[in-house]
Tab-separated table of C-alpha atoms in Angstrom:
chain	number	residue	atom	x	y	z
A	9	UNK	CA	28.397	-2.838	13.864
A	10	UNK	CA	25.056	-3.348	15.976
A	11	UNK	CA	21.943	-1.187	14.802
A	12	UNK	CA	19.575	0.681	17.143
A	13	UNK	CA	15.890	0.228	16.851
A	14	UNK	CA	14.171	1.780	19.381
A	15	UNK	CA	10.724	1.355	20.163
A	16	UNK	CA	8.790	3.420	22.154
A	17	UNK	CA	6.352	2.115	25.354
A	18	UNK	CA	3.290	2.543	26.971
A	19	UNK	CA	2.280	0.390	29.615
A	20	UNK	CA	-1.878	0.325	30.227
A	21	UNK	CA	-3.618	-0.896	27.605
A	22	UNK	CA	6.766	-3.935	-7.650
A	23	UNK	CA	9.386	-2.868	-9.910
A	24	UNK	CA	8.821	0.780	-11.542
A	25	UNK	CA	5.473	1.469	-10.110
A	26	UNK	CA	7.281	1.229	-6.017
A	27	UNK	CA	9.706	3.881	-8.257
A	28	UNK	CA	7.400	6.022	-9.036
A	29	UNK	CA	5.317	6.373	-5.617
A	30	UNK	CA	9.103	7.063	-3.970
A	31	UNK	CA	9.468	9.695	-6.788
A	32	UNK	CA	6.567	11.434	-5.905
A	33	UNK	CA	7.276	11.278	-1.968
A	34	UNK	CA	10.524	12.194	-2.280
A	35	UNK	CA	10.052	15.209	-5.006
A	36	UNK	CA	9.346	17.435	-1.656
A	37	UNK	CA	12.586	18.058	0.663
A	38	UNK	CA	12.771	15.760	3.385
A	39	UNK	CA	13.539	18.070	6.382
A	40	UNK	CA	11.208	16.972	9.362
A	41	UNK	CA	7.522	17.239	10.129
A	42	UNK	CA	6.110	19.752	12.014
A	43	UNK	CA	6.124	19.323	15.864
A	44	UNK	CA	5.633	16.436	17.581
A	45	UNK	CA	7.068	14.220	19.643
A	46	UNK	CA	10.725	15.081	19.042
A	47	UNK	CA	11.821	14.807	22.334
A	48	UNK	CA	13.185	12.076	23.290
A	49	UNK	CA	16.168	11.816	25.999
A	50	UNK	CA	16.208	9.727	28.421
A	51	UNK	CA	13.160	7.706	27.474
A	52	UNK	CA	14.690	4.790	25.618
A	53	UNK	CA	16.452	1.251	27.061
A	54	UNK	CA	18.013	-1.303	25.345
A	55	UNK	CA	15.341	-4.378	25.334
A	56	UNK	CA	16.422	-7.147	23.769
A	57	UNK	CA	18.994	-8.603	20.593
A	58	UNK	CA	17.043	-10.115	17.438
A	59	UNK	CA	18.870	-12.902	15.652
A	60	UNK	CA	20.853	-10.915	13.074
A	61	UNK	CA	22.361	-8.688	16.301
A	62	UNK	CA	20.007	-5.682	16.328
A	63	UNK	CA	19.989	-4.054	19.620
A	64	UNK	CA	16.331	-2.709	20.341
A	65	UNK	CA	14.956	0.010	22.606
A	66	UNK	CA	12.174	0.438	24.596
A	67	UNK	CA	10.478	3.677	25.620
A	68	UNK	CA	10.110	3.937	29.573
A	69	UNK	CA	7.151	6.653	28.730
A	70	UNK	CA	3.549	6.141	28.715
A	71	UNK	CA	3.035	7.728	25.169
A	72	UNK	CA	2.650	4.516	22.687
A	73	UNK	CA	-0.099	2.466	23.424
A	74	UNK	CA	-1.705	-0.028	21.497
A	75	UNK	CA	-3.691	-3.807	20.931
A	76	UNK	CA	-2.681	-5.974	18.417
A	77	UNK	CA	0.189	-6.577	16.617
A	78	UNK	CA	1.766	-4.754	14.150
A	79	UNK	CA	4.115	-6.813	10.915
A	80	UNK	CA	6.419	-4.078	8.927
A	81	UNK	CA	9.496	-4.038	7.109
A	82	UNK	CA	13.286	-2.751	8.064
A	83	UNK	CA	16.090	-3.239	5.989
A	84	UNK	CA	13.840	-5.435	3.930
A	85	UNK	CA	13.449	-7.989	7.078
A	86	UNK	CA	10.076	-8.726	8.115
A	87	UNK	CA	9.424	-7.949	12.078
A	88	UNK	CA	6.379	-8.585	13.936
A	89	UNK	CA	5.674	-5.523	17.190
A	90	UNK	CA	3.348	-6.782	19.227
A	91	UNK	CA	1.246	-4.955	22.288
A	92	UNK	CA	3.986	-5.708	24.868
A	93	UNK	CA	6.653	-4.026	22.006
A	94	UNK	CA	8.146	-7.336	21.861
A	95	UNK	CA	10.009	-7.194	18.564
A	96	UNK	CA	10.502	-10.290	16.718
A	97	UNK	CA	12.651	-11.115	13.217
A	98	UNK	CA	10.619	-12.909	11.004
A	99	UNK	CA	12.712	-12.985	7.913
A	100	UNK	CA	16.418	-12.368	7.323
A	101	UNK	CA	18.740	-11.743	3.944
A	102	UNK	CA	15.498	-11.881	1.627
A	103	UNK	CA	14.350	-8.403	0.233
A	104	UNK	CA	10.616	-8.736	1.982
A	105	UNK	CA	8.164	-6.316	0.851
A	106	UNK	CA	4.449	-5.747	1.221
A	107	UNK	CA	3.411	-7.804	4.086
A	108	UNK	CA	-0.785	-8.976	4.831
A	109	UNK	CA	-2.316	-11.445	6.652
A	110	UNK	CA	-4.686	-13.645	5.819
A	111	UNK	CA	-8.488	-13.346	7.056
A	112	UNK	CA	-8.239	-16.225	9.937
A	113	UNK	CA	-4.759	-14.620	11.033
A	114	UNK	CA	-2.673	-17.755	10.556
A	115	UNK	CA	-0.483	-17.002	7.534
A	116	UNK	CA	1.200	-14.214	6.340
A	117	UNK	CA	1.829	-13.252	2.350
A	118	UNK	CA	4.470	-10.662	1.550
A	119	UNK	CA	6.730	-10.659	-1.473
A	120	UNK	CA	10.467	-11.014	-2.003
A	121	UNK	CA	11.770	-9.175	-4.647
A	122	UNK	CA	14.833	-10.278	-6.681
A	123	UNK	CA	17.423	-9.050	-9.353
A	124	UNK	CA	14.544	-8.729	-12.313
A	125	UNK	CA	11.280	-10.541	-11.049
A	126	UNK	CA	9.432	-10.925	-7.383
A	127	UNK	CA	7.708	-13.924	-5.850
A	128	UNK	CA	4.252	-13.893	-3.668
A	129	UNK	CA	5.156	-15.894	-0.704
A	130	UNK	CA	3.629	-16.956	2.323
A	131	UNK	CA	4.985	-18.205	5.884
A	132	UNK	CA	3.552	-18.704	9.229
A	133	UNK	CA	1.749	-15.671	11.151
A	134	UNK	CA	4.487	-16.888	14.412
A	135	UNK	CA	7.248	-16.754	11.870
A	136	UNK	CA	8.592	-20.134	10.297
A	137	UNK	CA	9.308	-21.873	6.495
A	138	UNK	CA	8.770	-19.496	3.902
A	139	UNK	CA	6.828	-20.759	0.749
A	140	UNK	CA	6.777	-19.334	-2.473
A	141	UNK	CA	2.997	-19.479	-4.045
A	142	UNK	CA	3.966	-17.873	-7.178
A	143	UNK	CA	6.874	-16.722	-8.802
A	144	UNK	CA	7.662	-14.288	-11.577
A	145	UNK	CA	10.676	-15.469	-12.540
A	146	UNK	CA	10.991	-16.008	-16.263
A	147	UNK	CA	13.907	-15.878	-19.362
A	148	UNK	CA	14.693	-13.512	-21.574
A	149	UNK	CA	13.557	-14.267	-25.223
A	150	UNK	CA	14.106	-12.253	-28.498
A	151	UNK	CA	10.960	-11.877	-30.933
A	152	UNK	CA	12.311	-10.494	-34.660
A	153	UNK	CA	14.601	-7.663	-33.474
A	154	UNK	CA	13.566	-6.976	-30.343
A	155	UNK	CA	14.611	-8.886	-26.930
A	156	UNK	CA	11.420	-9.357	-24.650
A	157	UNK	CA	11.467	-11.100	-20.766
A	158	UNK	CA	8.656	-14.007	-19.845
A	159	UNK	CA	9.944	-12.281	-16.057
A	160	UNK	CA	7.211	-10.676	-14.020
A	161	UNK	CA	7.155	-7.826	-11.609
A	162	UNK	CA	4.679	-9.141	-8.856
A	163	UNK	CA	3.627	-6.385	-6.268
A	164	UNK	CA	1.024	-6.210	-2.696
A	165	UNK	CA	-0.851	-9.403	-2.686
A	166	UNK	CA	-3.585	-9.364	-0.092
A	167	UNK	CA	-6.466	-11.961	0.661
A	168	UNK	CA	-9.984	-11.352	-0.090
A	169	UNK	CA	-12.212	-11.743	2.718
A	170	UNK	CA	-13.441	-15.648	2.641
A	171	UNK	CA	-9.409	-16.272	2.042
A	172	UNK	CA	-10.312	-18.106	-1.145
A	173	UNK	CA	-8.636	-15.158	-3.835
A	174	UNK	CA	-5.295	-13.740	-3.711
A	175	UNK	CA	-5.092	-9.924	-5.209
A	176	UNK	CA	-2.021	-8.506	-6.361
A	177	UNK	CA	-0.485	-6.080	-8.934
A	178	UNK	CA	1.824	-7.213	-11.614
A	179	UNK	CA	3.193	-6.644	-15.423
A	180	UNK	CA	2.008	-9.648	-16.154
A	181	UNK	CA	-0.254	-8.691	-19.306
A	182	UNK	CA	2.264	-7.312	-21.431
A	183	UNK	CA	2.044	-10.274	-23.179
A	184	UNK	CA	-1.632	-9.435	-23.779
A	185	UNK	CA	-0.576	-6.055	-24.631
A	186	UNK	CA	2.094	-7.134	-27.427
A	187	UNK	CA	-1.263	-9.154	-29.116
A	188	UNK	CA	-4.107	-6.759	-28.388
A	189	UNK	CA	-1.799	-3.648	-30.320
A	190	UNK	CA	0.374	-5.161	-32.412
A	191	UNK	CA	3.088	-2.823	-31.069
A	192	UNK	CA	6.735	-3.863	-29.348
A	193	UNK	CA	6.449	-1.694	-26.751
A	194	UNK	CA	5.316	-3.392	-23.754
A	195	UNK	CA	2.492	-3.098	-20.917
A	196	UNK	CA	4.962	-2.707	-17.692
A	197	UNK	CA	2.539	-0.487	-16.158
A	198	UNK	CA	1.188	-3.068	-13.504
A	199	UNK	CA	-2.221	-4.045	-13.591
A	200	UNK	CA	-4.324	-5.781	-10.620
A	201	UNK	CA	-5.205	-9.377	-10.721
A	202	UNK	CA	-6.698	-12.084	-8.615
A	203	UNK	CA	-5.801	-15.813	-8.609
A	204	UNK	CA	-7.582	-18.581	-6.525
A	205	UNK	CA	-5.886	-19.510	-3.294
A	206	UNK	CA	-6.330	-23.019	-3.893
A	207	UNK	CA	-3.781	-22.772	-6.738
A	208	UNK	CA	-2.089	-19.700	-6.996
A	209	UNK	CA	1.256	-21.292	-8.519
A	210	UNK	CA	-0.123	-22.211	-11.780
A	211	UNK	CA	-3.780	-20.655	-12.849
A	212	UNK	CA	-3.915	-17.743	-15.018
A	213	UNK	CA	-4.127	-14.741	-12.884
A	214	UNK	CA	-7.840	-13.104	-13.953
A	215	UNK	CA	-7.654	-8.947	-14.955
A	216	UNK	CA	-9.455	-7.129	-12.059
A	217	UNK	CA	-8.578	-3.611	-13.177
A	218	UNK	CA	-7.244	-2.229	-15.873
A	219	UNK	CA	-3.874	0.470	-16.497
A	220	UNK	CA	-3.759	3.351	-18.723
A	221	UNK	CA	-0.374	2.840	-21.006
A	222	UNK	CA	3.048	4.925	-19.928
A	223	UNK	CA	1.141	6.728	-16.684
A	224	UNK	CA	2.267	4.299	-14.077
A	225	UNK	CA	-0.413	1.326	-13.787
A	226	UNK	CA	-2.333	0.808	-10.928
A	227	UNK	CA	-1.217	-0.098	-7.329
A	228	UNK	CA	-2.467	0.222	-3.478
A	229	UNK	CA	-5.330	-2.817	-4.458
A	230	UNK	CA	-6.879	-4.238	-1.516
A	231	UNK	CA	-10.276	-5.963	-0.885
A	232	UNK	CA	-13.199	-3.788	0.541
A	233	UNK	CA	-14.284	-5.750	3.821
A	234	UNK	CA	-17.792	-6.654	4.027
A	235	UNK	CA	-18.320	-6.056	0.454
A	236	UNK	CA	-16.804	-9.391	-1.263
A	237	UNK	CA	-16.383	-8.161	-4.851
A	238	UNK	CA	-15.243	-4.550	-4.646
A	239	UNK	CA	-11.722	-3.450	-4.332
A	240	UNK	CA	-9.696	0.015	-3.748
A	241	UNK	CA	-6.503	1.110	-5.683
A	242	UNK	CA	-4.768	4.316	-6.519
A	243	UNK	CA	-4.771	4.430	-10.256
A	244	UNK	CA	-2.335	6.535	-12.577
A	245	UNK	CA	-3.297	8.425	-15.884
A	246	UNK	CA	-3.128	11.281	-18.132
A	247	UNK	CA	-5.803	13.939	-18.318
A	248	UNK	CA	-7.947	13.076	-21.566
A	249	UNK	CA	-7.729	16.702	-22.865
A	250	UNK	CA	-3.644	17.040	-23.324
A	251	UNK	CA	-2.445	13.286	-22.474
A	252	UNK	CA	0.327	15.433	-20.604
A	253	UNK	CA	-0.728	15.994	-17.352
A	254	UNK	CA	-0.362	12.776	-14.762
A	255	UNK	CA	-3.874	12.361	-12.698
A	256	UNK	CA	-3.600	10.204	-9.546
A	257	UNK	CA	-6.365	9.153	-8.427
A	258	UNK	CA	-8.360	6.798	-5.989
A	259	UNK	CA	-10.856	3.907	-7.739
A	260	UNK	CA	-13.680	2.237	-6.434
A	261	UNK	CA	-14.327	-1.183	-8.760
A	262	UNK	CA	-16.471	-4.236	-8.957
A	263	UNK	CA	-13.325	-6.924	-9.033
A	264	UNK	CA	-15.744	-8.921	-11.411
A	265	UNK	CA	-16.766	-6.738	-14.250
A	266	UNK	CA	-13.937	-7.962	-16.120
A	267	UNK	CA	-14.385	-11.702	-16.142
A	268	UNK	CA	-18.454	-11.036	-16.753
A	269	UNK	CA	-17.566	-8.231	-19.720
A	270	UNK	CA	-14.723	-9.811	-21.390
A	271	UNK	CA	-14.962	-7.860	-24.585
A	272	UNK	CA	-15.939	-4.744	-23.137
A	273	UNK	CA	-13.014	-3.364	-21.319
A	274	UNK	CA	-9.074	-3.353	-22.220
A	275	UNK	CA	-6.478	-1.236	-21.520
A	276	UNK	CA	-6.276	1.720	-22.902
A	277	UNK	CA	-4.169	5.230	-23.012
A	278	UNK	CA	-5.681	8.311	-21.061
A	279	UNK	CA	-8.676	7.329	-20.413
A	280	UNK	CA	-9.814	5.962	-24.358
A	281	UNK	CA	-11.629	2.494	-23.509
A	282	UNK	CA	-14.397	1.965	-20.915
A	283	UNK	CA	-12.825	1.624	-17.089
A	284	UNK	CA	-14.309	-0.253	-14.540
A	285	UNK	CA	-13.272	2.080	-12.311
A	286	UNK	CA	-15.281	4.539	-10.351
A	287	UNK	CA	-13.570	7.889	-9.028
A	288	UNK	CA	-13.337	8.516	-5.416
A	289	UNK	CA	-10.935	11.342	-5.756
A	290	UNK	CA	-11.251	14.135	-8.372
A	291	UNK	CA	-9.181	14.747	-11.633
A	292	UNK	CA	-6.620	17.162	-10.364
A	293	UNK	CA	-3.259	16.937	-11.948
A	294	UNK	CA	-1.934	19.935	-9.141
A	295	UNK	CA	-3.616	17.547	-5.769
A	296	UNK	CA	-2.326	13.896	-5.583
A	297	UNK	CA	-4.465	11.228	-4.041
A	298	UNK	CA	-2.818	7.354	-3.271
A	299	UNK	CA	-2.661	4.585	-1.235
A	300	UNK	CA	-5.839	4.284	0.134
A	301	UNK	CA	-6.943	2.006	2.627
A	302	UNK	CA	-10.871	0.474	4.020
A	303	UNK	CA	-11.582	1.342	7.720
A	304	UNK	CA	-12.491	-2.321	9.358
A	305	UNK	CA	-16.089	-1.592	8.468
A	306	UNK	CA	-15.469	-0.729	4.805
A	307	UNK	CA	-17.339	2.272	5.337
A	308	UNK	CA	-14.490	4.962	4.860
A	309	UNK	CA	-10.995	4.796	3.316
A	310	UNK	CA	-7.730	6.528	5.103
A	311	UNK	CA	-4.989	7.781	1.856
A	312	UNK	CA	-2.276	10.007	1.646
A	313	UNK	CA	-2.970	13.594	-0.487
A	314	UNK	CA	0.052	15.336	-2.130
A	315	UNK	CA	-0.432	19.083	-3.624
A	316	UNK	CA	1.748	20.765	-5.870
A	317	UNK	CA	1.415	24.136	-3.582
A	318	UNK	CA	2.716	22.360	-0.451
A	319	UNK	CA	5.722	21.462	0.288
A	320	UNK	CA	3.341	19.339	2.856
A	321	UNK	CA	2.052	15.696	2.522
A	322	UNK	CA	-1.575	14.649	4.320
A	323	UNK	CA	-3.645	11.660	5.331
A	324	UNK	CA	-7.027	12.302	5.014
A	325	UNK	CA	-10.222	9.824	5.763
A	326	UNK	CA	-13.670	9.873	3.732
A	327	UNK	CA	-16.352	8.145	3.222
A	328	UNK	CA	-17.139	5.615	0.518
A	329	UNK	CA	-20.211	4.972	-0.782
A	330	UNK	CA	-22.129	1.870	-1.351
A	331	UNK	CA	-23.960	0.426	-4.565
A	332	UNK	CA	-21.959	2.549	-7.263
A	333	UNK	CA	-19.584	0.119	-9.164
A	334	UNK	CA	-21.951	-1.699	-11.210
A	335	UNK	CA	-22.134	1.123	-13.537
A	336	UNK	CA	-19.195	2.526	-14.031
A	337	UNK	CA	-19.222	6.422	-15.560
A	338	UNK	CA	-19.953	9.913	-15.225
A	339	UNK	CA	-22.283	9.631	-13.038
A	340	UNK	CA	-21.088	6.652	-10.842
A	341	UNK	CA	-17.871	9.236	-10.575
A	342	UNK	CA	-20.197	11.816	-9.339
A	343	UNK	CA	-21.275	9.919	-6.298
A	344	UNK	CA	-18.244	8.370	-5.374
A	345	UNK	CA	-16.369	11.618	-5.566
A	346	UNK	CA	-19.077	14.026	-3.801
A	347	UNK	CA	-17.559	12.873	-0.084
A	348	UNK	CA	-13.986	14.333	-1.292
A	349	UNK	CA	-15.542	17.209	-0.233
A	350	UNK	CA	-15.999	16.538	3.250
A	351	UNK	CA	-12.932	14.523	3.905
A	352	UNK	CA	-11.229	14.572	6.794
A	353	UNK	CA	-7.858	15.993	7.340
A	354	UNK	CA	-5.496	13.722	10.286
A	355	UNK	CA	-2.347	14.531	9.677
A	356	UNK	CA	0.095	16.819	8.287
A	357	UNK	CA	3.859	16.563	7.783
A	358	UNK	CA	6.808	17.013	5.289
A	359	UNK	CA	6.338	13.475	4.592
A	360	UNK	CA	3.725	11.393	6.112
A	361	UNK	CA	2.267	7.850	3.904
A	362	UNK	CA	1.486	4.641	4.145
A	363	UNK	CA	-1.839	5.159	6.143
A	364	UNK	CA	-3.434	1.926	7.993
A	365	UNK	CA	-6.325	1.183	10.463
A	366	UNK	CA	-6.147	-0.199	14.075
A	367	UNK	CA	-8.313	-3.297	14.114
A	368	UNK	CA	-11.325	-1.517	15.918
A	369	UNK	CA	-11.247	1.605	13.420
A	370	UNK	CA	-10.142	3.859	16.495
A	371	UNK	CA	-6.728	5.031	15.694
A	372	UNK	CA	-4.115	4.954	12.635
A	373	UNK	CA	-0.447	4.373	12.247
A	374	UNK	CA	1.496	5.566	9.362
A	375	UNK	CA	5.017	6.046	8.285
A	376	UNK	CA	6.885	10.038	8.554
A	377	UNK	CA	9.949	10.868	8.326
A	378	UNK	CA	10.986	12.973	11.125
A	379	UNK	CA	14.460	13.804	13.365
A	380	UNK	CA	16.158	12.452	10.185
A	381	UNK	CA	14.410	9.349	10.000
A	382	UNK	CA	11.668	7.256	9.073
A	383	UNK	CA	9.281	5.617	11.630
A	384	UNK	CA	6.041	4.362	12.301
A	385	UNK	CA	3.884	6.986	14.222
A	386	UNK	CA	0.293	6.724	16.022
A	387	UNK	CA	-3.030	8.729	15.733
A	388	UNK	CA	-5.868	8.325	17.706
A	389	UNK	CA	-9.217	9.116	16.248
A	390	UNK	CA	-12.262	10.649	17.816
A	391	UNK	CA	-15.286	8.966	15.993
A	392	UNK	CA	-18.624	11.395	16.351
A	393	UNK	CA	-22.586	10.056	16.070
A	394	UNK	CA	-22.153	10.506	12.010
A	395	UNK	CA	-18.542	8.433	11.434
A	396	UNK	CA	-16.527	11.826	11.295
A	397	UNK	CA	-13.056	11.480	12.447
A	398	UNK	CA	-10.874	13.941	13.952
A	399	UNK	CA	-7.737	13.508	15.726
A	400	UNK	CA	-7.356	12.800	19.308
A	401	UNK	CA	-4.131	14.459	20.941
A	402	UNK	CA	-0.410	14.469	19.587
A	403	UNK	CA	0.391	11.477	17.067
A	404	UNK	CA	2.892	9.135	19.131
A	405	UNK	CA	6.209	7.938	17.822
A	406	UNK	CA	5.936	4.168	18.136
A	407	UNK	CA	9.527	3.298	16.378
A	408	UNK	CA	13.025	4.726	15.877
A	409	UNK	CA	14.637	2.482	13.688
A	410	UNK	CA	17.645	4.948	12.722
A	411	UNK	CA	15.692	5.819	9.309
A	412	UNK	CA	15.868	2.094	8.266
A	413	UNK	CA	12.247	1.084	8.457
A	414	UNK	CA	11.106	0.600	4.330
A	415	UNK	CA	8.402	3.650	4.030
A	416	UNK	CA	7.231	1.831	0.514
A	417	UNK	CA	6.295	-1.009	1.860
A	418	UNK	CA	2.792	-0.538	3.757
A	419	UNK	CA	2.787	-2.129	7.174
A	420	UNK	CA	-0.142	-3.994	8.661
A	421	UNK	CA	-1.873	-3.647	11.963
A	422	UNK	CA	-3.867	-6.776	12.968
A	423	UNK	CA	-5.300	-8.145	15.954
């Protein structure tokens, strides 16, 4: 049977950690968001057939404009949308997950997930052969009584700015973790590296941050442009006090405080070693901050807020200061956390995530779930003297893909 995916037109212009981030999306009922765009007779034709037989849809409206291109994920097939909403297949009967390109636009990274372990691959921006960079694949081994898995969870890569590093989240120190305690439970909770594009295959992936055991790891990590060494991630915990109550949060960190402090900083539970980490977002186990992402000028990040008192979810934008990781503590927290405040509410919905930037910083696309399905949508921003944003209009429906577009997998808007 032949699958819809409609797109809409305008004519002028990592194993348990993806788990978890569903769990939290999905813990509110997922019903519809709040009126907009719903709409939508008459406004669609039937464009074009990819290769595995997908009929698409256009919209005949002038409602969904945008430059660029955008690369996103249905059914666990790559696609590329460009301006024209030409909708190519990139990848076919591989589970593709987290796509990014790289900084000169020629090659895209993504992973492919298998049975027990993932891969970081790469292929042409255009589409083309698929190579796999690094695998996690690994055998199962038993130590005394316990049976233990060289395997690896591998999760978002992304390319630093010069294209020379390759960040990503894995489980691949619980090997570390087994030495460091002494215990046989492992590390799964992933943890952010960086290895050197040069040789990504076979060098030892370098610690960038740190996870707090059992509370879910760290994930969301991405580069900060125009500031080489610092990086953004949503980072799970407990609350120091009780260890019971799960704190999601949004870090600011130097990615090379590790490597220069090698004996200063570890792993730890609830918040019991030294983090690298500075707080953006403030310790609230009843408000939910996560998958934050850098403007194009690194000067604010767009996230998605959950709170236990809505049945509502929220992307919000604020500001991010400069000059605050070096230090990480109490008071770096303080100054990375005072524009929390101020930030900016965009949208609202019974399920809106996955916020990310139009190349000029104007507008942002996310993922809802809406008419019983879940798309990719478009806000346009109105950006004042100071850098404030506000919304511009209605947000736009850009995609119906007959609620089979992946909403944990982040898509990517690019030139």
């Amino acid at each position: 049977m032949k699958q819809k995916i409609l797109v809409k037109k305008r004519r002028y212009t990592y194993g348990h950690y993806s788990l978890l981030a569903l769990l939290v999306l999905l813990s509110f009922s997922l019903q519809g968001c709040l009126g907009f765009g719903n709409d939508k007779s008459n406004t669609f034709d039937t464009k074009q057939t990819t290769k595995d037989g997908t009929s698409i849809g256009i919209n005949k409206t002038d409602q969904a404009v945008f430059s660029g291109k955008f690369y996103f994920t249905i059914d666990r097939n790559l696609y590329e949308l460009d301006s024209q909403r030409n909708l190519k297949q990139l990848t076919q009967g591989l589970d593709v997950r987290d796509p990014a390109l790289s900084p000169n636009g020629k090659q895209l990274i993504f992973v492919i997930r298998h049975g027990d372990y993932s891969d970081i691959a790469t292929m042409p921006a255009e589409g083309g052969k698929i190579n796999v960079i690094r695998s996690g694949q690994g055998s199962y081994y038993k130590d005394s009584i316990y049976v233990k898995s060289h395997a690896n969870w591998i999760g978002q890569p992304s390319f630093s700015e010069d294209g020379k590093s390759i960040l990503f989240e894995s489980d691949f120190g619980k090997e570390d973790w087994y030495k460091a305690t002494g215990q046989n439970a492992p590390m799964l909770d992933p943890q952010v590296f960086t290895v050197p594009a040069s040789n990504p295959g076979t060098d030892t992936p370098q610690y960038v941050a740190y996870s707090d055991f059992g509370a879910g790891g760290d994930r969301d990590a991405a580069f900060r442009p125009n500031t080489p060494n610092e990086i953004v991630y949503t980072h799970y915990t407990y609350d120091s006090n009780t260890r019971s109550n799960l704190l999601t949060q949004i870090y600011l960190a130097d990615s090379t405080l590790i490597a220069k402090n090698p004996y200063r900083y570890r792993p730890g539970t609830a918040k019991s070693q030294p983090d690298t980490g500075v707080a953006l977002t403030p310790e609230d186990s009843n408000i939910r901050n996560y998958q934050p992402i850098f403007s194009p000028s690194g000067d604010s990040i767009a996230y998605t807020r959950s709170e236990n008192t809505s049945d509502q979810l929220s992307i919000y934008v604020q500001k991010v200061p400069k000059g605050i990781t070096a230090t990480p503590g109490d008071a770096a927290d303080q100054q990375g956390t005072a524009p929390y405040k101020s930030a900016q509410l965009i949208v609202k919905g019974q399920y809106v995530c996955q916020p990310v930037w139009s190349p000029d910083g104007k507008s942002l696309a996310y993922i809802t779930y809406t008419n019983g399905a879940f798309d990719l949508w478009l806000a346009h921003l109105n950006v004042d003297t100071k850098g404030n944003f506000k919304l511009t209009g209605n947000p736009i429906q850009l995609t119906d893909t007959n609620n089979r577009i992946n909403a944990d997998s982040r898509p990517i808007w690019v030139k």
